[in-house]
PDB file of C-alpha atoms in Angstrom:
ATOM      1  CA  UNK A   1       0.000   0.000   0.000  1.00  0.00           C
ATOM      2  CA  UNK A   2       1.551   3.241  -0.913  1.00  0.00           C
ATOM      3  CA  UNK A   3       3.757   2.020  -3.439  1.00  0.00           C
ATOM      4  CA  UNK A   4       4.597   3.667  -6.558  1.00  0.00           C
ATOM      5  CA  UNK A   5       5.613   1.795  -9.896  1.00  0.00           C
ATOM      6  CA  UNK A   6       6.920   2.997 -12.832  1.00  0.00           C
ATOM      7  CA  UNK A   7       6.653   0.990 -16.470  1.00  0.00           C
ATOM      8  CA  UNK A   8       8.976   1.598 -19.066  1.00  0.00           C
ATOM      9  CA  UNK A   9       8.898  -0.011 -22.311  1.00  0.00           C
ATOM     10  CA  UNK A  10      11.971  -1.560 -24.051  1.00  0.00           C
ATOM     11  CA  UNK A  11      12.602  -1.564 -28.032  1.00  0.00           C
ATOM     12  CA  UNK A  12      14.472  -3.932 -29.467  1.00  0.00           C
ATOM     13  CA  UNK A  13      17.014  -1.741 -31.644  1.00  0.00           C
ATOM     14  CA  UNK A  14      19.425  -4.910 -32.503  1.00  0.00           C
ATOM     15  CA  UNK A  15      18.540  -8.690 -33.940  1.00  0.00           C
ATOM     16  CA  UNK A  16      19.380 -11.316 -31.765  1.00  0.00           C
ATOM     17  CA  UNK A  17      20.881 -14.575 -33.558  1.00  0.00           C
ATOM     18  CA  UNK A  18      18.172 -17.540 -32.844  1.00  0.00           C
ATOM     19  CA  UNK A  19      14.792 -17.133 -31.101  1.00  0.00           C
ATOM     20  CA  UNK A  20      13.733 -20.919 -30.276  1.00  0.00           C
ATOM     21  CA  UNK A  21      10.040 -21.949 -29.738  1.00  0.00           C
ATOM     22  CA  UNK A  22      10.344 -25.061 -27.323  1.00  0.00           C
ATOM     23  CA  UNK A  23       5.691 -25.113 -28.908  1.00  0.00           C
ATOM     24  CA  UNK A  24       3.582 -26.483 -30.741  1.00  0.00           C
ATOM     25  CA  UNK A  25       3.269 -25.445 -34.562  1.00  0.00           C
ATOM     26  CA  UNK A  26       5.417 -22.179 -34.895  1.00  0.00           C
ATOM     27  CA  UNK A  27       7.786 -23.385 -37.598  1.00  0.00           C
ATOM     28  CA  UNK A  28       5.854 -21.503 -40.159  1.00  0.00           C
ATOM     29  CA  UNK A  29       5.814 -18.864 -42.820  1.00  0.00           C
ATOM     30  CA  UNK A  30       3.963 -16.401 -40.739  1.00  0.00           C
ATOM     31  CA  UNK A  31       6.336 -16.346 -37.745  1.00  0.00           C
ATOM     32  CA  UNK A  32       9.240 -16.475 -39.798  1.00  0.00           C
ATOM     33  CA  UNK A  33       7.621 -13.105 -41.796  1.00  0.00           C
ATOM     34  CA  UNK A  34       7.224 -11.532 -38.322  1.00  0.00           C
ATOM     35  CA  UNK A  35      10.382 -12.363 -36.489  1.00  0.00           C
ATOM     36  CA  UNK A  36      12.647 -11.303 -39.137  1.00  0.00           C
ATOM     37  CA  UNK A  37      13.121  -7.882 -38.158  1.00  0.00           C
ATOM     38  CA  UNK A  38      14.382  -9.353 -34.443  1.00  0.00           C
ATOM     39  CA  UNK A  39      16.169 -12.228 -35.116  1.00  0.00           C
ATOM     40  CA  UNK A  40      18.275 -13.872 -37.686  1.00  0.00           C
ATOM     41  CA  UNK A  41      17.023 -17.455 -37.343  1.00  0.00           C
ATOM     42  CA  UNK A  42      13.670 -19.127 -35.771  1.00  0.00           C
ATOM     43  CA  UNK A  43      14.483 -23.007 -34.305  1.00  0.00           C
ATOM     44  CA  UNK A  44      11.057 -24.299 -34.062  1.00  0.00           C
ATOM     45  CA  UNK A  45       8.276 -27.100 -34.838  1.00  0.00           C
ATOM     46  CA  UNK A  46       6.076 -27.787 -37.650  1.00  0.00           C
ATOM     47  CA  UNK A  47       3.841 -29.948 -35.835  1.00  0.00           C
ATOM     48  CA  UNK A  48       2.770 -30.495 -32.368  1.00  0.00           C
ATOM     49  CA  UNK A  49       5.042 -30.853 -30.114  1.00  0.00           C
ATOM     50  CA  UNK A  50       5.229 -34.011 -27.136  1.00  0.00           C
ATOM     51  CA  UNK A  51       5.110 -33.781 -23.918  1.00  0.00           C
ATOM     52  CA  UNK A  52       8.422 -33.965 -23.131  1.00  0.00           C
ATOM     53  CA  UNK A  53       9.284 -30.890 -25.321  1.00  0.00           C
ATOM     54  CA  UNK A  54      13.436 -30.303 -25.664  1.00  0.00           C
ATOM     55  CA  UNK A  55      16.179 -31.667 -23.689  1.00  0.00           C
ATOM     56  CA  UNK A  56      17.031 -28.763 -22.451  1.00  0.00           C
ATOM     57  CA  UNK A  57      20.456 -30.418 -21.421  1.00  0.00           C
ATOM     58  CA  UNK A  58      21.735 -29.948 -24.818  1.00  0.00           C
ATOM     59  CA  UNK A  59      21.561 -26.039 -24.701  1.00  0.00           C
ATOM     60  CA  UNK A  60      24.426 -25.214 -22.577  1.00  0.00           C
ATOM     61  CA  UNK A  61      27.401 -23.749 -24.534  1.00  0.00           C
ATOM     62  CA  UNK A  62      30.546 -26.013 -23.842  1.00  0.00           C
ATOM     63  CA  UNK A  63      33.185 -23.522 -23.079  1.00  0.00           C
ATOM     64  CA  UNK A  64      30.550 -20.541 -23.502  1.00  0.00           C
ATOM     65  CA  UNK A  65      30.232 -19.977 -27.292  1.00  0.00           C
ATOM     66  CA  UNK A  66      28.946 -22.090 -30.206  1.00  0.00           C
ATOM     67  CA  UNK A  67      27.882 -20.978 -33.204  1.00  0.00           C
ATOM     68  CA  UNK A  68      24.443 -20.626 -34.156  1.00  0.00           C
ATOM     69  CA  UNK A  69      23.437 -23.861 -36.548  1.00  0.00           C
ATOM     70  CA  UNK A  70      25.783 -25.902 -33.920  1.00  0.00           C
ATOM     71  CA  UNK A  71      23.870 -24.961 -30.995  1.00  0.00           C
ATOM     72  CA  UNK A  72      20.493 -25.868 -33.108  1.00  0.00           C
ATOM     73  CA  UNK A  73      22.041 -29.079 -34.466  1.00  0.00           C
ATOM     74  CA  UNK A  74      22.673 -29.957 -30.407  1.00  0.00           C
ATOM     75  CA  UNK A  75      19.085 -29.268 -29.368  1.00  0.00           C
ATOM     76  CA  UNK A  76      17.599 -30.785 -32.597  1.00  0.00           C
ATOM     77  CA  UNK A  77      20.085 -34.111 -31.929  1.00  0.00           C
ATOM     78  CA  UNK A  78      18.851 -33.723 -28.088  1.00  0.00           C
ATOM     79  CA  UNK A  79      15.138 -33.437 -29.222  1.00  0.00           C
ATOM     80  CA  UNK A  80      15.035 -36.322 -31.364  1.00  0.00           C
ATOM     81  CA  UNK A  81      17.070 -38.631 -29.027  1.00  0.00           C
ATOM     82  CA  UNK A  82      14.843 -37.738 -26.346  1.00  0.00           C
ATOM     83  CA  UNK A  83      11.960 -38.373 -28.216  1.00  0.00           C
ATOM     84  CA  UNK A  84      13.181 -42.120 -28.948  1.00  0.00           C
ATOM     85  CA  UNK A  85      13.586 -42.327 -25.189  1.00  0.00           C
ATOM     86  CA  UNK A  86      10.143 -41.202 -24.429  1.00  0.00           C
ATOM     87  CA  UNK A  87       8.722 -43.630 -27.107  1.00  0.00           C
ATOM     88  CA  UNK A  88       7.016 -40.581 -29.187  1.00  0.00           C
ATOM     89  CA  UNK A  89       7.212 -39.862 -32.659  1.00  0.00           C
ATOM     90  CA  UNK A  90       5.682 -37.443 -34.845  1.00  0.00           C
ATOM     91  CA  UNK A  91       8.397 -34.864 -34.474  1.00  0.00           C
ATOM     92  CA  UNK A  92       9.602 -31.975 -36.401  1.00  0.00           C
ATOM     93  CA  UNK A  93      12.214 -29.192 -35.941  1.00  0.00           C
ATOM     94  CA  UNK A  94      14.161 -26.897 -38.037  1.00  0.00           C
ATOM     95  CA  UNK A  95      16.188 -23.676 -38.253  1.00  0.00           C
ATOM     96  CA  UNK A  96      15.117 -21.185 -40.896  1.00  0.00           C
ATOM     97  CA  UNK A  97      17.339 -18.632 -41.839  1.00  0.00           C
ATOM     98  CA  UNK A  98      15.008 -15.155 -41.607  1.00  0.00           C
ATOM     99  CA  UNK A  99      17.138 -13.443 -44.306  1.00  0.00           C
ATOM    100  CA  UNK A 100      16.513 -16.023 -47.145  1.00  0.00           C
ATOM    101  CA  UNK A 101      12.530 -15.221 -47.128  1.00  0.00           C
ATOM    102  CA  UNK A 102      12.323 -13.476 -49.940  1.00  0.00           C
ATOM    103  CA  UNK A 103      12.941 -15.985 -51.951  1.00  0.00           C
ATOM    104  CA  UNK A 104      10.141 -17.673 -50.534  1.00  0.00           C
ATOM    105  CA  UNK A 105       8.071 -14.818 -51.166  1.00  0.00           C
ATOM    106  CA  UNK A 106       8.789 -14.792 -55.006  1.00  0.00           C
ATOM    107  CA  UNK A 107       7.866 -17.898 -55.282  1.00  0.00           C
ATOM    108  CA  UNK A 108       5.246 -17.390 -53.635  1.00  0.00           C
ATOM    109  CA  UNK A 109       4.333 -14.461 -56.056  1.00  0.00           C
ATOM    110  CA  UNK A 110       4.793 -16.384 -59.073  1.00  0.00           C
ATOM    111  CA  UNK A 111       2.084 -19.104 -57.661  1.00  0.00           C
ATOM    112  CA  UNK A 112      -0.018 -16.145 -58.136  1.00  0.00           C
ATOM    113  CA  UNK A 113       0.348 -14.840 -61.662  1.00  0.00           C
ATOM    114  CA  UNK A 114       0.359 -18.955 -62.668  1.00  0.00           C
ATOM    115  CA  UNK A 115      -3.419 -19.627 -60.914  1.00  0.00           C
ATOM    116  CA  UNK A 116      -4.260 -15.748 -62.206  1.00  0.00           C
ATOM    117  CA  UNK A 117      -3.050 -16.518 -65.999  1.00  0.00           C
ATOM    118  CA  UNK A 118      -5.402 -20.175 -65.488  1.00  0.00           C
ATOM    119  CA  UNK A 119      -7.436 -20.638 -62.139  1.00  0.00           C
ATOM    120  CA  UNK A 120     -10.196 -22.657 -63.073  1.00  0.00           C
ATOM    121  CA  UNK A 121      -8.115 -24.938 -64.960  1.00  0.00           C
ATOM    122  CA  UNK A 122      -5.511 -24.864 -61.846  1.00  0.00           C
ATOM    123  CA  UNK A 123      -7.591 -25.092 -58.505  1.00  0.00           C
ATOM    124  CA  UNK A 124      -9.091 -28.898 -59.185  1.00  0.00           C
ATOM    125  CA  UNK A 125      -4.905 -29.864 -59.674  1.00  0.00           C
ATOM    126  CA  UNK A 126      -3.632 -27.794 -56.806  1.00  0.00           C
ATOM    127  CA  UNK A 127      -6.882 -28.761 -54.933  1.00  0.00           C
ATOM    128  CA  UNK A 128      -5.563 -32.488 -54.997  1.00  0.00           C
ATOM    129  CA  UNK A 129      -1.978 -31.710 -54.230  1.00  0.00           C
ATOM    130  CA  UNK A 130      -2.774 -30.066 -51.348  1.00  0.00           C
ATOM    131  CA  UNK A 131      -4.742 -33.019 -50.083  1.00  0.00           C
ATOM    132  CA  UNK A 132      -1.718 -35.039 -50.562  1.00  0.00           C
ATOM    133  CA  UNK A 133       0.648 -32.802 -48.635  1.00  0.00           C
ATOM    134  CA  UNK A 134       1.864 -33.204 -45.413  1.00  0.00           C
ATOM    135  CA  UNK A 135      -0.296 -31.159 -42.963  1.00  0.00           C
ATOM    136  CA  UNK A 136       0.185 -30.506 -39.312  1.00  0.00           C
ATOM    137  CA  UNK A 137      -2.461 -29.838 -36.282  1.00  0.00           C
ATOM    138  CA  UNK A 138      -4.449 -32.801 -38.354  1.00  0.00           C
ATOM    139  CA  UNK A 139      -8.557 -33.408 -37.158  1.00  0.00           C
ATOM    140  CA  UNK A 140     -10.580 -36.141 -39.120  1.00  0.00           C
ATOM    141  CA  UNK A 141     -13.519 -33.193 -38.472  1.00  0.00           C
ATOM    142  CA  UNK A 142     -12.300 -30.163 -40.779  1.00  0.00           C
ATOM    143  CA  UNK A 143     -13.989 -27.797 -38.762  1.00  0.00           C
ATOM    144  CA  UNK A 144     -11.128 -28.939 -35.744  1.00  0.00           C
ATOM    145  CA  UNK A 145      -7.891 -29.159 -38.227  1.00  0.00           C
ATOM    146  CA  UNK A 146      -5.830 -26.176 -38.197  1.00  0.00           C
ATOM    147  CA  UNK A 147      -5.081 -26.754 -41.945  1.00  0.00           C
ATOM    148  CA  UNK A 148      -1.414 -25.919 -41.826  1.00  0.00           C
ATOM    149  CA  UNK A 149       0.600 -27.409 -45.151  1.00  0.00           C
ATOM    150  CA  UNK A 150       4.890 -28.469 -45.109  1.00  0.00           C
ATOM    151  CA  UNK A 151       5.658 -25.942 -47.865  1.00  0.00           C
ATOM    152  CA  UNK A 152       8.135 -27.859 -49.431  1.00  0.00           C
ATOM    153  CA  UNK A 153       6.717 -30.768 -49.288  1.00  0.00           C
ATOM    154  CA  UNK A 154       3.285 -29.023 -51.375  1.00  0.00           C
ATOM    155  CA  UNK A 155       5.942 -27.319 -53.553  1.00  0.00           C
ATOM    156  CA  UNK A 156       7.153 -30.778 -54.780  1.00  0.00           C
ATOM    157  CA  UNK A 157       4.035 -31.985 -55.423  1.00  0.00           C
ATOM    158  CA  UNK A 158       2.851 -29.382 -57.298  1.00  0.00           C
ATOM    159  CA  UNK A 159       6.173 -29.724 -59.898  1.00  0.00           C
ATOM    160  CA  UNK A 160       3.821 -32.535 -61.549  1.00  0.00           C
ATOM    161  CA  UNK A 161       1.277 -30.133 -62.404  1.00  0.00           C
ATOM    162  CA  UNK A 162       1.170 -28.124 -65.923  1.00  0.00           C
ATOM    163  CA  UNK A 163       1.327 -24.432 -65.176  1.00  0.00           C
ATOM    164  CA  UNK A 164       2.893 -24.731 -61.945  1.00  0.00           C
ATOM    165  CA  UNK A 165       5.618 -26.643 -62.666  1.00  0.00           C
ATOM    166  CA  UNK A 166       7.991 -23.259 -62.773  1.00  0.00           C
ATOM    167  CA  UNK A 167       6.737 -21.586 -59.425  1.00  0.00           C
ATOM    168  CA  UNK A 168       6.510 -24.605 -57.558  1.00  0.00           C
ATOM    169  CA  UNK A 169      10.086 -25.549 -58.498  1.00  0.00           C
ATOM    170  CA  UNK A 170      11.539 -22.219 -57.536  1.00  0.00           C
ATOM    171  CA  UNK A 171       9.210 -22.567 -54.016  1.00  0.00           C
ATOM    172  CA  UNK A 172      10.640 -25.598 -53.328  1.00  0.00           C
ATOM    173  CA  UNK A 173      14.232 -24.702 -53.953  1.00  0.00           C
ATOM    174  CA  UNK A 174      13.476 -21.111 -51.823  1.00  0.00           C
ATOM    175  CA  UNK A 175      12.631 -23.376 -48.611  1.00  0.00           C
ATOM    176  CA  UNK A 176      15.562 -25.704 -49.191  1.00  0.00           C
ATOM    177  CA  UNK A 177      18.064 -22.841 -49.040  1.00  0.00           C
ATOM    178  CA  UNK A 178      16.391 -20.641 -46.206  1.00  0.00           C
ATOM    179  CA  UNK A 179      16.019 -24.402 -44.263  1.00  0.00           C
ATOM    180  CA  UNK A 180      19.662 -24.603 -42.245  1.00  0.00           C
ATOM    181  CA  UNK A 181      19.057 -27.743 -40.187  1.00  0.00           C
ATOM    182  CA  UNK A 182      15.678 -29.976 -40.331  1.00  0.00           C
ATOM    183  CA  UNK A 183      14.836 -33.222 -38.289  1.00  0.00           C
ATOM    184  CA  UNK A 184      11.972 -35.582 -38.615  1.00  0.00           C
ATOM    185  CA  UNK A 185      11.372 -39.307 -37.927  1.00  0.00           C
ATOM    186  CA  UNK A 186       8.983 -42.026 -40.029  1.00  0.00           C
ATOM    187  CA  UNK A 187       5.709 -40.131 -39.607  1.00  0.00           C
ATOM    188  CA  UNK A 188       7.118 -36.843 -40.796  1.00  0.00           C
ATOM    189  CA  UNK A 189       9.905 -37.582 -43.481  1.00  0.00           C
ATOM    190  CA  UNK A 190       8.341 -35.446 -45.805  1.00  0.00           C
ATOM    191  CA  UNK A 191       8.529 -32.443 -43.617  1.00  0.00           C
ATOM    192  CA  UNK A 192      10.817 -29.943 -44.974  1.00  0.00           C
ATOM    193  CA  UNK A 193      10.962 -27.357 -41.911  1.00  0.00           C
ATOM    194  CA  UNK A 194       8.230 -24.832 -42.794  1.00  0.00           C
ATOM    195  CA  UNK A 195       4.287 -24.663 -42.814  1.00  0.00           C
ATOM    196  CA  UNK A 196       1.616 -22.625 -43.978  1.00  0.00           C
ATOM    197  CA  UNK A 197      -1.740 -21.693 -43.272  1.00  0.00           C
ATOM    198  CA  UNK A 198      -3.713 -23.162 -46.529  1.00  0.00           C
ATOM    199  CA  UNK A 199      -7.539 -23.783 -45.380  1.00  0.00           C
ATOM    200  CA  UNK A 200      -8.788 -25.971 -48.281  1.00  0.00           C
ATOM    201  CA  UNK A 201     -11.828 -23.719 -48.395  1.00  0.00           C
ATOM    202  CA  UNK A 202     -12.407 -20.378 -48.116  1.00  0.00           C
ATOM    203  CA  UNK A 203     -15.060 -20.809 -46.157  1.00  0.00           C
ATOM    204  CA  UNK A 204     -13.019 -22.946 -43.068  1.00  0.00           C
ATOM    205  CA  UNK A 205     -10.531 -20.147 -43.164  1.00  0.00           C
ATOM    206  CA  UNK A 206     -10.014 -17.814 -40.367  1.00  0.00           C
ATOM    207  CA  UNK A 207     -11.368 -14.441 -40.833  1.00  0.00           C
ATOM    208  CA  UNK A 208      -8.306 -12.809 -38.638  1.00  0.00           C
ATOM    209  CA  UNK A 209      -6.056 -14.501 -40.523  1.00  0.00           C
ATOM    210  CA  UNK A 210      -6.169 -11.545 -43.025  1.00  0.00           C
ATOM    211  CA  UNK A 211      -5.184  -9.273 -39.917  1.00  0.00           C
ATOM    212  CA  UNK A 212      -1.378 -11.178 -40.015  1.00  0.00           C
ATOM    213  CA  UNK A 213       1.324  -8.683 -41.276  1.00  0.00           C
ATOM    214  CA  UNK A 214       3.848  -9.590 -43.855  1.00  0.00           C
ATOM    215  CA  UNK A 215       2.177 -12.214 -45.526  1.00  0.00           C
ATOM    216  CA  UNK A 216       1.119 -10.488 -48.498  1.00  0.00           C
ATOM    217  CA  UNK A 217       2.624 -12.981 -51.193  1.00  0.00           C
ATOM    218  CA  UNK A 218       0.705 -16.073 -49.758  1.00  0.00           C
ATOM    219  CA  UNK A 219      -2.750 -14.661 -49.398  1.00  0.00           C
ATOM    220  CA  UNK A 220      -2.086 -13.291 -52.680  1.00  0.00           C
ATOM    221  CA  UNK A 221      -2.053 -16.454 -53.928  1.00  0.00           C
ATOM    222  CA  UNK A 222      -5.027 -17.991 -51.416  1.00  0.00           C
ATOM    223  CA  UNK A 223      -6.940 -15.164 -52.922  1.00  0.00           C
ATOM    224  CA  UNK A 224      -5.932 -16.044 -56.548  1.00  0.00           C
ATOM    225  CA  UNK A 225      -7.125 -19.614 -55.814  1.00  0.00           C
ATOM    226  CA  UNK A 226     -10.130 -19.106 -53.621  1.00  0.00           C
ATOM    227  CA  UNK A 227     -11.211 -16.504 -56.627  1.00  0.00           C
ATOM    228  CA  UNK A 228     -10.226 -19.606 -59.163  1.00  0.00           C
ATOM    229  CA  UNK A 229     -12.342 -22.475 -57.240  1.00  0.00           C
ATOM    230  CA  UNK A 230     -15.657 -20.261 -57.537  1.00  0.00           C
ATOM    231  CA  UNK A 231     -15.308 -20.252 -60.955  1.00  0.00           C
ATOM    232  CA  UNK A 232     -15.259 -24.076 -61.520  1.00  0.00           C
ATOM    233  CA  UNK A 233     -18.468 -25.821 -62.296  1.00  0.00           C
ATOM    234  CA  UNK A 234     -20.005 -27.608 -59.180  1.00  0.00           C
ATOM    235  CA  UNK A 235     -20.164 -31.383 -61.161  1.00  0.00           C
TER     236      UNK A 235
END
């Protein structure tokens, strides 16, 4: 009683080198987009995450330095050795590089102009590929899955379709580069360390989701294909 406070707000002025998410689904496209003016590199998980999280063991530096990608290769290595201790499997987790987005982004861009120059003849093919991805957050009940898509792993399926064949190629090489160190097990081999938000419908989308900043070249493309899909006959 009596006592005075005083708040005072602190801005980050200078990046710091890795920002790790020891969470569920945060190794994704929208993070990355947001933490790049912060940090250089995000270490997190496409999927859920188990119980037993990280070995947190692992993230002492011997001697007191270690470079970045070393000190995520030891709690990556710790992670998934863990995990075979704890008898869970499912896992995911990768270091992105937040300076090779734009690449990503370009890609991401020329998705666009490829459903734009052809959506209705696009949507059904992309539609399909998109089915056959790897997703993360899964529900049997679509109304319960949170819909997020391994880019890569959509960008390599989408190299067998006409029209998409360029984009898809360049998206896929654009998440290989800005991808420094991924892990997976059985489940998710295909994962190639980041998602996306990619409702299948417009319609089982999240409104907000149009609130995110920095997104702007991948709901480009939703919109491009969302636009497309109401243009294709119902039969």
């Amino acid at each position: 009683k009596g006592m005075k406070f005083r708040f005072y707000w602190l801005t980050v002025r200078q990046t710091v080198d890795l920002i790790g998410f020891d969470a569920c689904l945060m190794a994704t496209y929208e993070v990355a987009q947001n933490l790049e003016p912060v940090a250089h590199t995000l270490l997190a998980s496409e999927e859920l995450e188990p119980g037993h999280g990280w070995d947190w063991s692992q993230v002492a530096a011997p001697g007191g330095e270690i470079s970045t990608v070393d000190l995520a290769t030891a709690i990556t290595d710790g992670f998934a050795a863990q995990s075979v201790d704890y008898g869970t499997s499912g896992i995911t987790l990768s270091l992105v590089d937040l300076g090779r987005l734009d690449g990503i982004d370009s890609a991401f861009d020329a998705m666009t102009a490829a459903v734009g120059a052809d959506a209705a003849g696009l949507v059904g093919r992309i539609a399909s590929e998109r089915g056959d991805a790897l997703g993360f957050g899964r529900d049997p009940d679509p109304a319960y899955d949170l819909h997020m898509v391994d880019i890569g792993h959509l960008a390599s399926l989408l190299t067998d379709v006409d029209g998409m064949a360029a984009a898809a190629a360049e998206l896929e090489a654009a998440v290989d580069e800005a991808v420094l160190v991924n892990v997976t097990d059985s489940p998710t081999a295909q994962a190639r360390g980041l998602a996306v938000y990619f409702p299948p419908l417009a319609d089982l989308g999240v409104p907000s989701y149009e609130e995110v900043a920095d997104i702007g070249p991948w709901t480009g493309f939703l919109g491009a294909y969302y636009t497309g899909a109401e243009g294709v006959p119902s039969e």
